[in-house]
Amino acid sequence: MAKLAEVDCHIFCAPGASKDICTLSPSQNHDPTTPSHPTTMEASITATGLRRAGGPKLCDIPYNSRTTVIEQLPFQELQPILETWKVCGSMQSMECTPCYDDSAEPILTLQVMVDTPRDDSRENWLQAAQEMHDLLRRHGLGHVTVDIIDWRLKVGPNILICEPTDAIFSKWDMVRKRILDSVDVSGFQMLGCYRMGYKDVEYKPTILITVDPKSERNWKLAKQDVNNILNEFDLSMVDVEIYKDRSIFCARRPSIQSEINSRYLVHTREGPRVATIGHSVGARDSDTYGTFGGWLNIRQKPDSEWEPFGLTCRHCIFDKHRQDALISESAQEVDCPTYGKVKECIDKLTETVSYLKRGEPYRTLEQLRVDGDLPDDRKALWRNLRDLIKSHEDDLTHLHSYYDLKTYRFGEVWAHSGDGTTRIMDWALLKPHPTRACPSNKFGQFTERYLPMFLKAENGYIEQGLPLDHGQPLHTYGCESNAAICRYSILPTTIFTVAANGERRATDEQSVCRRASQPSFEPGDSGALLFTGYGNAVGMAFGGQVQGQIVVFTHIDDLIADIKEQTGVDEVVFYTQEWPGEPSRGPGERDSGY
């Protein structure tokens, strides 16, 4: 058995995980031709008892993964090692990237995913991982990481809103202010209070801090500082978790995650003329995009005509070096749907047509037809397949025309939030070209796969000063995640940003948690509006954390007030016109009963 030489060192791993780094010397039964330098292996256990062991280069958890093929991987020799150490898990070769950085170089990994209730060998994981890696080295695969992991750690924690019965609920404001006053918050991205846990593990009230993964701070010290504050308030039962995460502001989905979650785009035969809730929107010909939140009707002066404007987040439109531009800057042109999304749709349809043509049975049937030998009893099948291919080819023809004529051009940025406010304001108003001025805020897309999302209205509206209740369900529709239901948290969340002049800011924002069964808020969803069940627009989401389970948003009252202050317009309402050709209502009118 390998000897363990424990090193007095701890590094940040994941929520609840204290990672001890152990150096294990090679087993004595190693092939003498194998390099004799020791392999660094790691073992960790969370406060809730979830385990992980492996090395030499474990991917930060939670992580995204995709199956890959490792040539000459000795599965038949590896399996007995798991059996010897009584490790009950599924073994497969993967490429892994941390959830906070899908563009990172993938780590080639031999993953053993363990279903803990079926496994009683947790104390043996480190030894099993060492022997497996020793075997890989003898086969010239020393660059492959071994990762024996509780499946729940790989997936990541679940996040819920706190309950009023939690001891910290009534003290959160005081605790939060104490943290902001006395703890070094450099590298912080978000400070909030939620319930965190894993399946079959108790969900505990937790102070959650998300941090910049590029920061090299010793997060163990920051965690201890927060724990000391909790002790001052007699809240030792509350956990503290520090979680590496992607930036709050994300305007697109990274490449590997796109491959994992790829799906065909919804499109009309000629491409959409009407821009509506949930469409992609971005700068002209840009590869970044966000969500078209909806249409506002704006009256610039009391005696002016009402004008329709699209609404989204500023960071979804401007390139990074232009995000802090002033409103007076020359207008940025905008696409909706975006250039990249239209191109993606064309590429996927092209791939589908090619797949159908070269696949069986169509390829054989088509060759028989060309040769004049197609049997009568196979002609119906050939016609059905040919009709399907022809339908896709027709779609491609129209989409190519839509693309070549640049019909996806939407308009230009009329005004945006800049970067000088005391709160986070992240909005852009989009003035459409006359050919695209077909506003619709209809809620038809909130029906996902024919299942109603319980919205009791056909269009949205804005009611100033509407209070939100803790735990209240809110509906949203993002370009990437589509329809989802969230629960509102009345506990304020602090967001940390850097202004254009380099000044660090901490601002109090609002948040919701997505239900466990709902799709997560993904890069590309920024700009999505949040609605009550009766269609009242209550805010606009500008970012997410912890794999999109937490969504941070600007309240609609603050948003409208800032638009008025920045632009000087007289009135801003939610546009309630129906689809073109249907009856419409005047600005500000609502369905009866709302």
CSV table of C-alpha atoms in Angstrom, one decimal, residues 101-410:
chain,number,residue,atom,x,y,z
A,101,ASP,CA,-14.7,29.1,-17.1
A,102,ASP,CA,-15.9,26.8,-19.9
A,103,SER,CA,-13.2,28.3,-22.2
A,104,ALA,CA,-10.5,26.8,-19.9
A,105,GLU,CA,-8.2,24.1,-21.2
A,106,PRO,CA,-10.0,20.8,-20.6
A,107,ILE,CA,-8.5,18.5,-18.1
A,108,LEU,CA,-8.3,14.9,-19.4
A,109,THR,CA,-9.9,12.9,-16.6
A,110,LEU,CA,-10.6,9.3,-15.7
A,111,GLN,CA,-13.8,9.9,-13.7
A,112,VAL,CA,-15.3,7.5,-11.1
A,113,MET,CA,-18.7,8.9,-10.2
A,114,VAL,CA,-19.9,7.4,-6.9
A,115,ASP,CA,-23.4,7.0,-5.7
A,116,THR,CA,-22.6,7.4,-2.0
A,117,PRO,CA,-25.6,5.5,-0.5
A,118,ARG,CA,-24.4,2.4,-2.3
A,119,ASP,CA,-20.7,2.9,-1.3
A,120,ASP,CA,-19.2,2.1,2.1
A,121,SER,CA,-15.5,2.5,1.0
A,122,ARG,CA,-15.1,6.3,1.4
A,123,GLU,CA,-12.0,5.9,3.6
A,124,ASN,CA,-10.4,4.0,0.7
A,125,TRP,CA,-10.9,6.4,-2.1
A,126,LEU,CA,-7.4,8.0,-1.9
A,127,GLN,CA,-5.6,4.7,-2.0
A,128,ALA,CA,-7.8,3.5,-4.9
A,129,ALA,CA,-7.1,6.8,-6.8
A,130,GLN,CA,-3.3,6.4,-6.2
A,131,GLU,CA,-3.2,2.8,-7.5
A,132,MET,CA,-5.3,3.7,-10.5
A,133,HIS,CA,-2.9,6.6,-11.4
A,134,ASP,CA,0.1,4.3,-10.8
A,135,LEU,CA,-1.4,1.9,-13.4
A,136,LEU,CA,-2.0,4.8,-15.9
A,137,ARG,CA,1.6,5.9,-15.5
A,138,ARG,CA,2.8,2.4,-16.4
A,139,HIS,CA,0.7,2.6,-19.5
A,140,GLY,CA,2.2,6.0,-20.5
A,141,LEU,CA,-1.0,7.8,-19.4
A,142,GLY,CA,0.4,9.8,-16.4
A,143,HIS,CA,-1.1,13.0,-17.9
A,144,VAL,CA,-4.6,11.6,-17.2
A,145,THR,CA,-6.2,12.8,-13.9
A,146,VAL,CA,-8.0,10.3,-11.7
A,147,ASP,CA,-11.1,11.7,-10.0
A,148,ILE,CA,-13.2,9.6,-7.6
A,149,ILE,CA,-16.1,11.9,-6.7
A,150,ASP,CA,-19.5,11.9,-5.0
A,151,TRP,CA,-21.8,12.7,-7.9
A,152,ARG,CA,-23.4,15.5,-6.0
A,153,LEU,CA,-20.1,17.4,-5.8
A,154,LYS,CA,-19.7,17.2,-9.5
A,155,VAL,CA,-23.1,18.7,-10.1
A,156,GLY,CA,-22.8,21.3,-7.4
A,157,PRO,CA,-25.0,22.6,-4.5
A,158,ASN,CA,-28.7,23.5,-4.7
A,159,ILE,CA,-29.6,27.0,-3.7
A,160,LEU,CA,-32.9,28.0,-2.0
A,161,ILE,CA,-34.1,31.3,-0.4
A,162,CYS,CA,-33.8,31.5,3.3
A,163,GLU,CA,-37.0,31.1,5.4
A,164,PRO,CA,-38.2,33.7,8.0
A,165,THR,CA,-37.7,31.0,10.7
A,166,ASP,CA,-34.0,30.9,10.1
A,167,ALA,CA,-32.1,32.6,12.9
A,168,ILE,CA,-30.1,34.8,10.5
A,169,PHE,CA,-33.2,36.1,8.6
A,170,SER,CA,-34.0,39.0,11.0
A,171,LYS,CA,-30.2,39.7,11.5
A,172,TRP,CA,-29.0,39.6,7.9
A,173,ASP,CA,-28.9,43.4,7.4
A,174,MET,CA,-26.7,43.9,10.5
A,175,VAL,CA,-24.5,40.9,9.6
A,176,ARG,CA,-24.1,42.1,6.0
A,177,LYS,CA,-23.2,45.6,7.0
A,178,ARG,CA,-20.7,44.3,9.6
A,179,ILE,CA,-19.0,42.2,6.9
A,180,LEU,CA,-18.8,45.1,4.5
A,181,ASP,CA,-17.3,47.3,7.2
A,182,SER,CA,-14.7,45.0,8.6
A,183,VAL,CA,-13.8,42.3,6.0
A,184,ASP,CA,-11.5,42.8,3.0
A,185,VAL,CA,-13.9,42.3,0.1
A,186,SER,CA,-11.3,42.6,-2.7
A,187,GLY,CA,-12.1,39.8,-5.2
A,188,PHE,CA,-15.7,39.5,-4.0
A,189,GLN,CA,-18.5,39.4,-6.7
A,190,MET,CA,-21.6,38.7,-4.6
A,191,LEU,CA,-22.5,38.6,-0.9
A,192,GLY,CA,-25.8,37.0,-0.1
A,193,CYS,CA,-27.7,34.8,2.3
A,194,TYR,CA,-29.4,31.6,1.1
A,195,ARG,CA,-30.0,28.0,2.0
A,196,MET,CA,-27.5,25.7,0.4
A,197,GLY,CA,-27.3,21.9,0.3
A,198,TYR,CA,-27.2,18.7,-1.6
A,199,LYS,CA,-29.6,15.9,-2.3
A,200,ASP,CA,-30.2,13.8,0.9
A,201,VAL,CA,-28.2,16.4,2.9
A,202,GLU,CA,-29.7,19.1,5.2
A,203,TYR,CA,-30.1,22.5,3.6
A,204,LYS,CA,-28.5,25.1,6.0
A,205,PRO,CA,-28.7,28.9,6.1
A,206,THR,CA,-25.5,30.0,4.5
A,207,ILE,CA,-23.6,33.2,3.9
A,208,LEU,CA,-22.6,32.8,0.2
A,209,ILE,CA,-19.7,34.8,-1.2
A,210,THR,CA,-18.9,34.4,-4.9
A,211,VAL,CA,-15.4,35.4,-5.9
A,212,ASP,CA,-13.3,36.1,-9.0
A,213,PRO,CA,-11.5,32.8,-9.9
A,214,LYS,CA,-8.5,34.8,-11.0
A,215,SER,CA,-8.0,36.2,-7.5
A,216,GLU,CA,-5.0,34.7,-5.6
A,217,ARG,CA,-6.3,35.6,-2.1
A,218,ASN,CA,-6.2,33.2,0.7
A,219,TRP,CA,-10.0,32.6,0.9
A,220,LYS,CA,-9.6,30.5,4.1
A,221,LEU,CA,-8.7,33.7,6.0
A,222,ALA,CA,-11.7,35.6,4.6
A,223,LYS,CA,-14.0,32.7,5.5
A,224,GLN,CA,-12.7,32.8,9.1
A,225,ASP,CA,-13.3,36.6,9.3
A,226,VAL,CA,-17.0,36.0,8.4
A,227,ASN,CA,-17.3,33.1,10.8
A,228,ASN,CA,-16.0,35.4,13.6
A,229,ILE,CA,-18.7,37.9,12.8
A,230,LEU,CA,-21.4,35.2,12.9
A,231,ASN,CA,-20.1,34.2,16.4
A,232,GLU,CA,-20.5,37.8,17.5
A,233,PHE,CA,-24.2,37.6,16.5
A,234,ASP,CA,-24.7,34.2,18.1
A,235,LEU,CA,-25.1,32.6,14.6
A,236,SER,CA,-22.6,29.8,14.8
A,237,MET,CA,-25.2,27.5,13.2
A,238,VAL,CA,-24.9,29.4,9.9
A,239,ASP,CA,-22.4,28.2,7.3
A,240,VAL,CA,-20.1,30.3,5.2
A,241,GLU,CA,-19.2,29.3,1.7
A,242,ILE,CA,-16.8,30.9,-0.7
A,243,TYR,CA,-17.5,29.9,-4.3
A,244,LYS,CA,-15.4,30.7,-7.4
A,245,ASP,CA,-17.8,31.9,-10.2
A,246,ARG,CA,-17.9,33.5,-13.6
A,247,SER,CA,-18.5,37.2,-13.9
A,248,ILE,CA,-21.9,38.5,-12.8
A,249,PHE,CA,-22.3,40.1,-16.2
A,250,CYS,CA,-22.3,37.4,-18.9
A,251,ALA,CA,-23.5,38.1,-22.4
A,252,ARG,CA,-23.0,34.8,-24.1
A,253,ARG,CA,-22.7,31.1,-23.5
A,254,PRO,CA,-19.1,29.7,-23.8
A,255,SER,CA,-18.2,27.2,-26.4
A,256,ILE,CA,-17.9,23.9,-24.4
A,257,GLN,CA,-21.2,24.5,-22.6
A,258,SER,CA,-22.8,25.3,-25.9
A,259,GLU,CA,-21.7,21.9,-27.2
A,260,ILE,CA,-23.1,20.2,-24.1
A,261,ASN,CA,-26.5,22.0,-24.2
A,262,SER,CA,-26.9,22.6,-27.9
A,263,ARG,CA,-30.4,22.6,-29.3
A,264,TYR,CA,-32.0,23.7,-32.5
A,265,LEU,CA,-33.2,27.3,-32.8
A,266,VAL,CA,-36.8,28.2,-33.2
A,267,HIS,CA,-37.3,30.1,-36.4
A,268,THR,CA,-40.0,31.1,-38.9
A,269,ARG,CA,-39.7,30.3,-42.6
A,270,GLU,CA,-38.6,33.9,-43.5
A,271,GLY,CA,-36.9,34.6,-40.2
A,272,PRO,CA,-38.6,36.6,-37.4
A,273,ARG,CA,-39.9,40.1,-38.4
A,274,VAL,CA,-41.4,40.7,-34.9
A,275,ALA,CA,-38.9,41.1,-32.1
A,276,THR,CA,-40.4,39.9,-28.8
A,277,ILE,CA,-39.7,38.7,-25.3
A,278,GLY,CA,-36.8,36.2,-25.2
A,279,HIS,CA,-35.2,36.8,-28.6
A,280,SER,CA,-31.4,37.1,-28.8
A,281,VAL,CA,-30.1,40.7,-29.2
A,282,GLY,CA,-26.6,42.0,-29.6
A,283,ALA,CA,-24.3,44.5,-31.4
A,284,ARG,CA,-24.2,44.4,-35.2
A,285,ASP,CA,-22.3,41.3,-36.4
A,286,SER,CA,-21.2,40.5,-32.8
A,287,ASP,CA,-20.5,37.1,-31.3
A,288,THR,CA,-21.9,38.2,-28.0
A,289,TYR,CA,-25.6,38.5,-27.2
A,290,GLY,CA,-28.2,38.8,-24.5
A,291,THR,CA,-32.0,38.7,-24.2
A,292,PHE,CA,-34.5,41.1,-25.7
A,293,GLY,CA,-36.5,41.8,-22.6
A,294,GLY,CA,-39.5,43.4,-24.2
A,295,TRP,CA,-40.9,46.6,-25.6
A,296,LEU,CA,-41.4,49.9,-23.8
A,297,ASN,CA,-43.6,52.8,-25.0
A,298,ILE,CA,-42.0,56.1,-24.4
A,299,ARG,CA,-43.3,59.6,-24.6
A,300,GLN,CA,-40.5,62.1,-24.7
A,301,LYS,CA,-42.7,65.2,-23.9
A,302,PRO,CA,-46.2,65.5,-22.6
A,303,ASP,CA,-47.5,66.5,-26.1
A,304,SER,CA,-45.2,64.0,-28.0
A,305,GLU,CA,-46.3,60.9,-29.8
A,306,TRP,CA,-45.7,57.5,-28.1
A,307,GLU,CA,-42.6,55.7,-29.5
A,308,PRO,CA,-41.7,52.0,-29.1
A,309,PHE,CA,-38.3,51.0,-27.9
A,310,GLY,CA,-36.7,47.6,-27.2
A,311,LEU,CA,-35.2,47.0,-23.8
A,312,THR,CA,-32.2,44.9,-22.8
A,313,CYS,CA,-29.0,45.1,-20.8
A,314,ARG,CA,-26.2,47.5,-21.8
A,315,HIS,CA,-23.5,44.9,-21.4
A,316,CYS,CA,-25.2,42.6,-23.9
A,317,ILE,CA,-24.8,45.3,-26.6
A,318,PHE,CA,-21.5,47.1,-26.1
A,319,ASP,CA,-18.1,45.5,-26.5
A,320,LYS,CA,-16.2,45.7,-23.3
A,321,HIS,CA,-14.2,48.7,-24.3
A,322,ARG,CA,-17.4,50.6,-25.1
A,323,GLN,CA,-19.5,49.5,-22.1
A,324,ASP,CA,-18.9,52.7,-20.3
A,325,ALA,CA,-19.5,55.1,-23.2
A,326,LEU,CA,-21.8,58.1,-22.7
A,327,ILE,CA,-25.3,58.4,-24.2
A,328,SER,CA,-24.0,61.2,-26.5
A,329,GLU,CA,-21.7,58.7,-28.2
A,330,SER,CA,-22.6,57.8,-31.8
A,331,ALA,CA,-25.3,55.1,-31.8
A,332,GLN,CA,-24.4,51.4,-31.8
A,333,GLU,CA,-26.3,49.4,-34.3
A,334,VAL,CA,-28.1,46.3,-33.1
A,335,ASP,CA,-29.2,42.9,-34.5
A,336,CYS,CA,-32.2,40.9,-33.3
A,337,PRO,CA,-32.0,38.0,-33.6
A,338,THR,CA,-28.3,38.2,-33.6
A,339,TYR,CA,-26.0,37.5,-36.5
A,340,GLY,CA,-24.4,34.6,-34.6
A,341,LYS,CA,-27.8,33.0,-33.8
A,342,VAL,CA,-29.0,33.2,-37.4
A,343,LYS,CA,-25.7,31.7,-38.6
A,344,GLU,CA,-26.0,28.9,-36.0
A,345,CYS,CA,-29.5,28.0,-37.1
A,346,ILE,CA,-28.3,27.8,-40.8
A,347,ASP,CA,-25.3,25.7,-39.8
A,348,LYS,CA,-27.4,23.2,-37.8
A,349,LEU,CA,-30.1,22.9,-40.5
A,350,THR,CA,-27.3,22.3,-43.1
A,351,GLU,CA,-25.9,19.6,-40.8
A,352,THR,CA,-29.4,18.0,-40.4
A,353,VAL,CA,-30.0,17.9,-44.2
A,354,SER,CA,-26.6,16.4,-44.8
A,355,TYR,CA,-27.1,13.8,-42.0
A,356,LEU,CA,-30.5,12.8,-43.5
A,357,LYS,CA,-29.2,12.5,-47.0
A,358,ARG,CA,-26.1,10.3,-46.1
A,359,GLY,CA,-27.9,8.3,-43.5
A,360,GLU,CA,-29.9,5.1,-43.9
A,361,PRO,CA,-32.4,4.1,-45.2
A,362,TYR,CA,-32.6,7.3,-47.4
A,363,ARG,CA,-29.2,6.9,-49.1
A,364,THR,CA,-29.9,3.3,-50.3
A,365,LEU,CA,-33.5,4.2,-51.3
A,366,GLU,CA,-32.3,7.2,-53.3
A,367,GLN,CA,-29.7,5.2,-55.1
A,368,LEU,CA,-32.3,2.6,-56.0
A,369,ARG,CA,-34.6,5.3,-57.3
A,370,VAL,CA,-31.8,6.8,-59.4
A,371,ASP,CA,-31.1,3.4,-60.9
A,372,GLY,CA,-34.8,2.8,-61.5
A,373,ASP,CA,-34.9,-0.2,-59.1
A,374,LEU,CA,-36.9,1.3,-56.2
A,375,PRO,CA,-39.5,-1.3,-55.2
A,376,ASP,CA,-43.1,-0.2,-55.0
A,377,ASP,CA,-43.4,-1.1,-51.4
A,378,ARG,CA,-40.5,1.2,-50.5
A,379,LYS,CA,-41.7,4.3,-52.5
A,380,ALA,CA,-43.9,5.6,-49.7
A,381,LEU,CA,-41.0,5.5,-47.3
A,382,TRP,CA,-38.8,7.3,-49.8
A,383,ARG,CA,-41.4,10.0,-50.3
A,384,ASN,CA,-41.8,10.6,-46.6
A,385,LEU,CA,-38.0,11.0,-46.2
A,386,ARG,CA,-37.7,13.2,-49.3
A,387,ASP,CA,-40.6,15.4,-48.0
A,388,LEU,CA,-38.8,15.9,-44.7
A,389,ILE,CA,-35.5,16.7,-46.4
A,390,LYS,CA,-37.3,19.1,-48.8
A,391,SER,CA,-38.9,20.9,-45.9
A,392,HIS,CA,-35.6,21.5,-44.3
A,393,GLU,CA,-34.1,22.6,-47.6
A,394,ASP,CA,-36.9,25.1,-48.1
A,395,ASP,CA,-36.2,26.4,-44.6
A,396,LEU,CA,-32.6,26.8,-45.5
A,397,THR,CA,-33.4,28.7,-48.7
A,398,HIS,CA,-35.5,31.2,-46.8
A,399,LEU,CA,-33.0,31.5,-43.9
A,400,HIS,CA,-30.1,32.1,-46.4
A,401,SER,CA,-32.2,34.9,-48.0
A,402,TYR,CA,-33.0,36.3,-44.5
A,403,TYR,CA,-29.3,36.1,-43.7
A,404,ASP,CA,-27.9,37.5,-47.0
A,405,LEU,CA,-30.4,40.4,-47.0
A,406,LYS,CA,-29.5,41.1,-43.4
A,407,THR,CA,-33.1,41.3,-42.4
A,408,TYR,CA,-32.1,40.6,-38.8
A,409,ARG,CA,-30.8,44.1,-38.6
A,410,PHE,CA,-33.0,45.7,-35.8
